[in-house]
Amino acid sequence: LLTGEIDPPPVSVQVVVPIDVLTGTSDEPAWIPGVGPITAPEARTLAGPSADDPHRTVFRRLLTDPATETLTDIAEEQYRPSARLERAVRARDLTCRFPGCRRPAVGKGTGTDLDHTIPWPEGPTKASNLAALCRRHHRLKHTPGWNVVLHPDGTMTWTTPTGRTYTSEPWRYTESQHQPRGQPPPQLE
């Protein structure tokens, strides 16, 4: 590394940015955990795409609601989701998101993948664009004529080549509609 014979390793930087700062409607400061406040223009630069970065620095955007200051979304500028994002999506879905499929999405050796609903890099690597799909339904999704939409509330709409639509909802931990009578929800790792 010191002699310049190898490239430096990727760096992960967390930038906490209110959504209105990111969209340019506010110039409030953002925050880099462990570093401190940064200006809104610096935050917009850091939170932007990094594809032209020769060292492939990865930026993970942590978007916050300006009214509540709570985290609203995590977006990553890389194809593979981080372990934390993968756990969050798998916990939301718990099973393959194809309507009626109950292949588990949580645990080792499940045979499920996290799929970008809008293909990467056009679609971001974030929970609102990722869903757990078993390999069979992952391949089916990419078959001509099929259309899949992942809505902001986590509901997925599948449209078949013949135009029929089916809906798949994320796991509801507080409602019994997804849980077989008398059985607890699957254990998360």
PDB file of C-alpha atoms in Angstrom:
ATOM      1  CA  LEU A   1       0.000   0.000   0.000  1.00  0.00           C
ATOM      2  CA  LEU A   2       2.828   2.415   0.899  1.00  0.00           C
ATOM      3  CA  THR A   3       4.677   1.745  -2.341  1.00  0.00           C
ATOM      4  CA  GLY A   4       1.546   2.260  -4.439  1.00  0.00           C
ATOM      5  CA  GLU A   5       1.587  -1.287  -5.806  1.00  0.00           C
ATOM      6  CA  ILE A   6      -1.918  -2.065  -4.545  1.00  0.00           C
ATOM      7  CA  ASP A   7      -5.097  -0.030  -4.285  1.00  0.00           C
ATOM      8  CA  PRO A   8      -6.297   1.038  -0.844  1.00  0.00           C
ATOM      9  CA  PRO A   9      -9.179  -0.997   0.624  1.00  0.00           C
ATOM     10  CA  PRO A  10     -12.747   0.333   0.361  1.00  0.00           C
ATOM     11  CA  VAL A  11     -13.810   2.736   3.088  1.00  0.00           C
ATOM     12  CA  SER A  12     -17.261   2.803   4.707  1.00  0.00           C
ATOM     13  CA  VAL A  13     -18.472   6.263   5.747  1.00  0.00           C
ATOM     14  CA  GLN A  14     -21.814   6.856   7.451  1.00  0.00           C
ATOM     15  CA  VAL A  15     -23.388  10.237   6.719  1.00  0.00           C
ATOM     16  CA  VAL A  16     -26.546  11.087   8.685  1.00  0.00           C
ATOM     17  CA  VAL A  17     -28.509  13.475   6.469  1.00  0.00           C
ATOM     18  CA  PRO A  18     -32.045  14.850   6.897  1.00  0.00           C
ATOM     19  CA  ILE A  19     -34.024  14.155   3.718  1.00  0.00           C
ATOM     20  CA  ASP A  20     -34.675  17.876   3.136  1.00  0.00           C
ATOM     21  CA  VAL A  21     -30.907  18.530   3.178  1.00  0.00           C
ATOM     22  CA  LEU A  22     -30.316  15.786   0.645  1.00  0.00           C
ATOM     23  CA  THR A  23     -33.008  17.176  -1.677  1.00  0.00           C
ATOM     24  CA  GLY A  24     -31.590  20.700  -1.352  1.00  0.00           C
ATOM     25  CA  THR A  25     -34.597  22.291   0.397  1.00  0.00           C
ATOM     26  CA  SER A  26     -32.622  22.837   3.624  1.00  0.00           C
ATOM     27  CA  ASP A  27     -29.058  23.790   4.465  1.00  0.00           C
ATOM     28  CA  GLU A  28     -29.017  22.355   7.987  1.00  0.00           C
ATOM     29  CA  PRO A  29     -25.802  20.533   8.855  1.00  0.00           C
ATOM     30  CA  ALA A  30     -25.503  16.773   8.504  1.00  0.00           C
ATOM     31  CA  TRP A  31     -23.528  14.472  10.782  1.00  0.00           C
ATOM     32  CA  ILE A  32     -20.736  11.946  10.391  1.00  0.00           C
ATOM     33  CA  PRO A  33     -20.778   9.675  13.463  1.00  0.00           C
ATOM     34  CA  GLY A  34     -17.472   9.907  15.282  1.00  0.00           C
ATOM     35  CA  VAL A  35     -16.454  13.032  13.342  1.00  0.00           C
ATOM     36  CA  GLY A  36     -19.171  15.623  13.901  1.00  0.00           C
ATOM     37  CA  PRO A  37     -21.246  18.067  11.864  1.00  0.00           C
ATOM     38  CA  ILE A  38     -20.574  18.822   8.205  1.00  0.00           C
ATOM     39  CA  THR A  39     -22.149  21.408   5.916  1.00  0.00           C
ATOM     40  CA  ALA A  40     -25.174  20.599   3.764  1.00  0.00           C
ATOM     41  CA  PRO A  41     -23.194  20.901   0.492  1.00  0.00           C
ATOM     42  CA  GLU A  42     -20.541  18.521   1.875  1.00  0.00           C
ATOM     43  CA  ALA A  43     -23.273  16.085   2.912  1.00  0.00           C
ATOM     44  CA  ARG A  44     -24.880  16.171  -0.540  1.00  0.00           C
ATOM     45  CA  THR A  45     -21.491  15.487  -2.125  1.00  0.00           C
ATOM     46  CA  LEU A  46     -20.698  12.617   0.243  1.00  0.00           C
ATOM     47  CA  ALA A  47     -24.169  11.063  -0.024  1.00  0.00           C
ATOM     48  CA  GLY A  48     -24.143  11.129  -3.817  1.00  0.00           C
ATOM     49  CA  PRO A  49     -23.185   8.231  -6.080  1.00  0.00           C
ATOM     50  CA  SER A  50     -19.536   7.204  -5.985  1.00  0.00           C
ATOM     51  CA  ALA A  51     -19.245   5.271  -9.270  1.00  0.00           C
ATOM     52  CA  ASP A  52     -16.580   7.666 -10.551  1.00  0.00           C
ATOM     53  CA  ASP A  53     -14.457   7.177  -7.414  1.00  0.00           C
ATOM     54  CA  PRO A  54     -11.284   5.420  -8.570  1.00  0.00           C
ATOM     55  CA  HIS A  55     -10.826   3.733  -5.197  1.00  0.00           C
ATOM     56  CA  ARG A  56     -14.481   2.623  -5.051  1.00  0.00           C
ATOM     57  CA  THR A  57     -15.271   4.240  -1.728  1.00  0.00           C
ATOM     58  CA  VAL A  58     -18.666   2.965  -0.559  1.00  0.00           C
ATOM     59  CA  PHE A  59     -21.098   5.451   0.935  1.00  0.00           C
ATOM     60  CA  ARG A  60     -24.055   4.303   3.014  1.00  0.00           C
ATOM     61  CA  ARG A  61     -26.733   6.976   3.264  1.00  0.00           C
ATOM     62  CA  LEU A  62     -28.639   7.108   6.558  1.00  0.00           C
ATOM     63  CA  LEU A  63     -31.718   9.214   5.809  1.00  0.00           C
ATOM     64  CA  THR A  64     -33.576  10.821   8.701  1.00  0.00           C
ATOM     65  CA  ASP A  65     -37.012  12.411   9.028  1.00  0.00           C
ATOM     66  CA  PRO A  66     -36.444  16.127   9.777  1.00  0.00           C
ATOM     67  CA  ALA A  67     -39.471  16.319  12.103  1.00  0.00           C
ATOM     68  CA  THR A  68     -38.757  13.274  14.267  1.00  0.00           C
ATOM     69  CA  GLU A  69     -35.010  12.925  13.618  1.00  0.00           C
ATOM     70  CA  THR A  70     -35.489   9.166  13.308  1.00  0.00           C
ATOM     71  CA  LEU A  71     -33.805   6.980  10.736  1.00  0.00           C
ATOM     72  CA  THR A  72     -36.111   6.464   7.745  1.00  0.00           C
ATOM     73  CA  ASP A  73     -33.969   4.589   5.243  1.00  0.00           C
ATOM     74  CA  ILE A  74     -30.538   3.151   4.534  1.00  0.00           C
ATOM     75  CA  ALA A  75     -29.186   3.156   0.994  1.00  0.00           C
ATOM     76  CA  GLU A  76     -25.899   1.645  -0.072  1.00  0.00           C
ATOM     77  CA  GLU A  77     -23.856   2.458  -3.163  1.00  0.00           C
ATOM     78  CA  GLN A  78     -22.936  -1.166  -3.833  1.00  0.00           C
ATOM     79  CA  TYR A  79     -24.616  -4.212  -5.345  1.00  0.00           C
ATOM     80  CA  ARG A  80     -24.491  -6.520  -2.329  1.00  0.00           C
ATOM     81  CA  PRO A  81     -26.344  -5.278   0.745  1.00  0.00           C
ATOM     82  CA  SER A  82     -24.461  -5.031   4.019  1.00  0.00           C
ATOM     83  CA  ALA A  83     -25.122  -7.707   6.634  1.00  0.00           C
ATOM     84  CA  ARG A  84     -27.294  -5.265   8.596  1.00  0.00           C
ATOM     85  CA  LEU A  85     -29.453  -4.354   5.588  1.00  0.00           C
ATOM     86  CA  GLU A  86     -29.747  -8.014   4.593  1.00  0.00           C
ATOM     87  CA  ARG A  87     -30.912  -8.958   8.115  1.00  0.00           C
ATOM     88  CA  ALA A  88     -33.476  -6.127   8.062  1.00  0.00           C
ATOM     89  CA  VAL A  89     -34.964  -7.175   4.699  1.00  0.00           C
ATOM     90  CA  ARG A  90     -35.024 -10.864   5.631  1.00  0.00           C
ATOM     91  CA  ALA A  91     -36.692  -9.996   8.958  1.00  0.00           C
ATOM     92  CA  ARG A  92     -39.306  -7.924   7.106  1.00  0.00           C
ATOM     93  CA  ASP A  93     -40.044 -10.680   4.591  1.00  0.00           C
ATOM     94  CA  LEU A  94     -39.387 -13.906   6.605  1.00  0.00           C
ATOM     95  CA  THR A  95     -40.347 -15.987   3.534  1.00  0.00           C
ATOM     96  CA  CYS A  96     -40.015 -15.812  -0.231  1.00  0.00           C
ATOM     97  CA  ARG A  97     -42.173 -12.898  -1.403  1.00  0.00           C
ATOM     98  CA  PHE A  98     -43.808 -14.774  -4.283  1.00  0.00           C
ATOM     99  CA  PRO A  99     -47.520 -15.028  -3.410  1.00  0.00           C
ATOM    100  CA  GLY A 100     -48.152 -18.280  -1.564  1.00  0.00           C
ATOM    101  CA  CYS A 101     -44.498 -19.375  -1.352  1.00  0.00           C
ATOM    102  CA  ARG A 102     -43.414 -20.120   2.201  1.00  0.00           C
ATOM    103  CA  ARG A 103     -39.718 -20.925   1.684  1.00  0.00           C
ATOM    104  CA  PRO A 104     -37.980 -19.343   4.699  1.00  0.00           C
ATOM    105  CA  ALA A 105     -35.835 -16.277   4.078  1.00  0.00           C
ATOM    106  CA  VAL A 106     -34.113 -16.395   7.478  1.00  0.00           C
ATOM    107  CA  GLY A 107     -31.418 -18.859   8.490  1.00  0.00           C
ATOM    108  CA  LYS A 108     -28.524 -20.605   6.840  1.00  0.00           C
ATOM    109  CA  GLY A 109     -29.068 -22.555   3.632  1.00  0.00           C
ATOM    110  CA  THR A 110     -32.555 -21.217   2.940  1.00  0.00           C
ATOM    111  CA  GLY A 111     -32.095 -21.081  -0.827  1.00  0.00           C
ATOM    112  CA  THR A 112     -33.418 -17.519  -0.924  1.00  0.00           C
ATOM    113  CA  ASP A 113     -31.704 -14.507  -2.477  1.00  0.00           C
ATOM    114  CA  LEU A 114     -32.169 -10.797  -1.941  1.00  0.00           C
ATOM    115  CA  ASP A 115     -33.263  -9.443  -5.292  1.00  0.00           C
ATOM    116  CA  HIS A 116     -33.263  -5.847  -6.490  1.00  0.00           C
ATOM    117  CA  THR A 117     -36.837  -5.200  -7.686  1.00  0.00           C
ATOM    118  CA  ILE A 118     -35.500  -2.469  -9.967  1.00  0.00           C
ATOM    119  CA  PRO A 119     -32.216  -3.942 -11.248  1.00  0.00           C
ATOM    120  CA  TRP A 120     -29.002  -2.470  -9.861  1.00  0.00           C
ATOM    121  CA  PRO A 121     -27.473   0.042 -10.609  1.00  0.00           C
ATOM    122  CA  GLU A 122     -30.672   1.728 -11.887  1.00  0.00           C
ATOM    123  CA  GLY A 123     -32.372   0.694  -8.644  1.00  0.00           C
ATOM    124  CA  PRO A 124     -30.644   1.375  -5.328  1.00  0.00           C
ATOM    125  CA  THR A 125     -29.481  -1.168  -2.786  1.00  0.00           C
ATOM    126  CA  LYS A 126     -31.953  -0.350  -0.022  1.00  0.00           C
ATOM    127  CA  ALA A 127     -34.830  -2.054   1.767  1.00  0.00           C
ATOM    128  CA  SER A 128     -37.466  -0.410  -0.428  1.00  0.00           C
ATOM    129  CA  ASN A 129     -35.886  -2.062  -3.502  1.00  0.00           C
ATOM    130  CA  LEU A 130     -34.905  -5.468  -2.068  1.00  0.00           C
ATOM    131  CA  ALA A 131     -37.012  -8.564  -1.474  1.00  0.00           C
ATOM    132  CA  ALA A 132     -36.294 -12.146  -0.459  1.00  0.00           C
ATOM    133  CA  LEU A 133     -37.056 -14.588  -3.267  1.00  0.00           C
ATOM    134  CA  CYS A 134     -36.395 -18.316  -3.471  1.00  0.00           C
ATOM    135  CA  ARG A 135     -34.252 -19.217  -6.463  1.00  0.00           C
ATOM    136  CA  ARG A 136     -37.224 -20.565  -8.439  1.00  0.00           C
ATOM    137  CA  HIS A 137     -39.236 -17.347  -8.062  1.00  0.00           C
ATOM    138  CA  HIS A 138     -36.141 -15.171  -8.498  1.00  0.00           C
ATOM    139  CA  ARG A 139     -35.653 -16.735 -11.951  1.00  0.00           C
ATOM    140  CA  LEU A 140     -39.399 -16.489 -12.690  1.00  0.00           C
ATOM    141  CA  LYS A 141     -39.332 -12.738 -11.946  1.00  0.00           C
ATOM    142  CA  HIS A 142     -36.793 -12.291 -14.751  1.00  0.00           C
ATOM    143  CA  THR A 143     -38.861 -14.296 -17.252  1.00  0.00           C
ATOM    144  CA  PRO A 144     -40.318 -12.135 -20.057  1.00  0.00           C
ATOM    145  CA  GLY A 145     -43.838 -10.901 -19.357  1.00  0.00           C
ATOM    146  CA  TRP A 146     -43.594 -10.864 -15.562  1.00  0.00           C
ATOM    147  CA  ASN A 147     -43.695  -7.522 -13.740  1.00  0.00           C
ATOM    148  CA  VAL A 148     -43.014  -6.983 -10.040  1.00  0.00           C
ATOM    149  CA  VAL A 149     -43.481  -3.775  -8.038  1.00  0.00           C
ATOM    150  CA  LEU A 150     -42.299  -3.350  -4.442  1.00  0.00           C
ATOM    151  CA  HIS A 151     -44.396  -0.622  -2.787  1.00  0.00           C
ATOM    152  CA  PRO A 152     -43.105   1.671   0.020  1.00  0.00           C
ATOM    153  CA  ASP A 153     -45.167  -0.211   2.636  1.00  0.00           C
ATOM    154  CA  GLY A 154     -43.382  -3.475   1.716  1.00  0.00           C
ATOM    155  CA  THR A 155     -46.304  -4.908  -0.271  1.00  0.00           C
ATOM    156  CA  MET A 156     -45.332  -6.517  -3.589  1.00  0.00           C
ATOM    157  CA  THR A 157     -47.569  -6.679  -6.643  1.00  0.00           C
ATOM    158  CA  TRP A 158     -46.826  -9.449  -9.131  1.00  0.00           C
ATOM    159  CA  THR A 159     -48.316  -9.251 -12.633  1.00  0.00           C
ATOM    160  CA  THR A 160     -48.295 -12.406 -14.771  1.00  0.00           C
ATOM    161  CA  PRO A 161     -47.723 -12.435 -18.533  1.00  0.00           C
ATOM    162  CA  THR A 162     -51.520 -12.818 -18.923  1.00  0.00           C
ATOM    163  CA  GLY A 163     -52.171  -9.643 -16.900  1.00  0.00           C
ATOM    164  CA  ARG A 164     -53.409 -11.196 -13.634  1.00  0.00           C
ATOM    165  CA  THR A 165     -52.138  -9.519 -10.490  1.00  0.00           C
ATOM    166  CA  TYR A 166     -51.282 -11.045  -7.132  1.00  0.00           C
ATOM    167  CA  THR A 167     -50.208  -9.356  -3.915  1.00  0.00           C
ATOM    168  CA  SER A 168     -47.629 -10.421  -1.349  1.00  0.00           C
ATOM    169  CA  GLU A 169     -47.408  -8.632   1.998  1.00  0.00           C
ATOM    170  CA  PRO A 170     -44.448  -8.427   4.361  1.00  0.00           C
ATOM    171  CA  TRP A 171     -44.635 -10.470   7.572  1.00  0.00           C
ATOM    172  CA  ARG A 172     -46.978  -8.941  10.131  1.00  0.00           C
ATOM    173  CA  TYR A 173     -45.533  -9.649  13.555  1.00  0.00           C
ATOM    174  CA  THR A 174     -48.516  -8.255  15.433  1.00  0.00           C
ATOM    175  CA  GLU A 175     -51.272  -9.889  13.405  1.00  0.00           C
ATOM    176  CA  SER A 176     -52.062 -13.599  13.333  1.00  0.00           C
ATOM    177  CA  GLN A 177     -53.003 -13.753   9.639  1.00  0.00           C
ATOM    178  CA  HIS A 178     -49.550 -15.065   8.618  1.00  0.00           C
ATOM    179  CA  GLN A 179     -48.963 -17.297  11.631  1.00  0.00           C
ATOM    180  CA  PRO A 180     -50.417 -20.800  11.727  1.00  0.00           C
ATOM    181  CA  ARG A 181     -52.749 -21.181  14.700  1.00  0.00           C
ATOM    182  CA  GLY A 182     -50.858 -21.931  17.900  1.00  0.00           C
ATOM    183  CA  GLN A 183     -47.386 -21.440  16.415  1.00  0.00           C
ATOM    184  CA  PRO A 184     -44.989 -18.567  17.146  1.00  0.00           C
ATOM    185  CA  PRO A 185     -43.312 -16.704  14.283  1.00  0.00           C
ATOM    186  CA  PRO A 186     -40.052 -18.184  12.990  1.00  0.00           C
ATOM    187  CA  GLN A 187     -36.946 -17.419  15.050  1.00  0.00           C
ATOM    188  CA  LEU A 188     -34.650 -14.725  13.713  1.00  0.00           C
ATOM    189  CA  GLU A 189     -30.888 -15.101  13.936  1.00  0.00           C
TER     190      GLU A 189
END
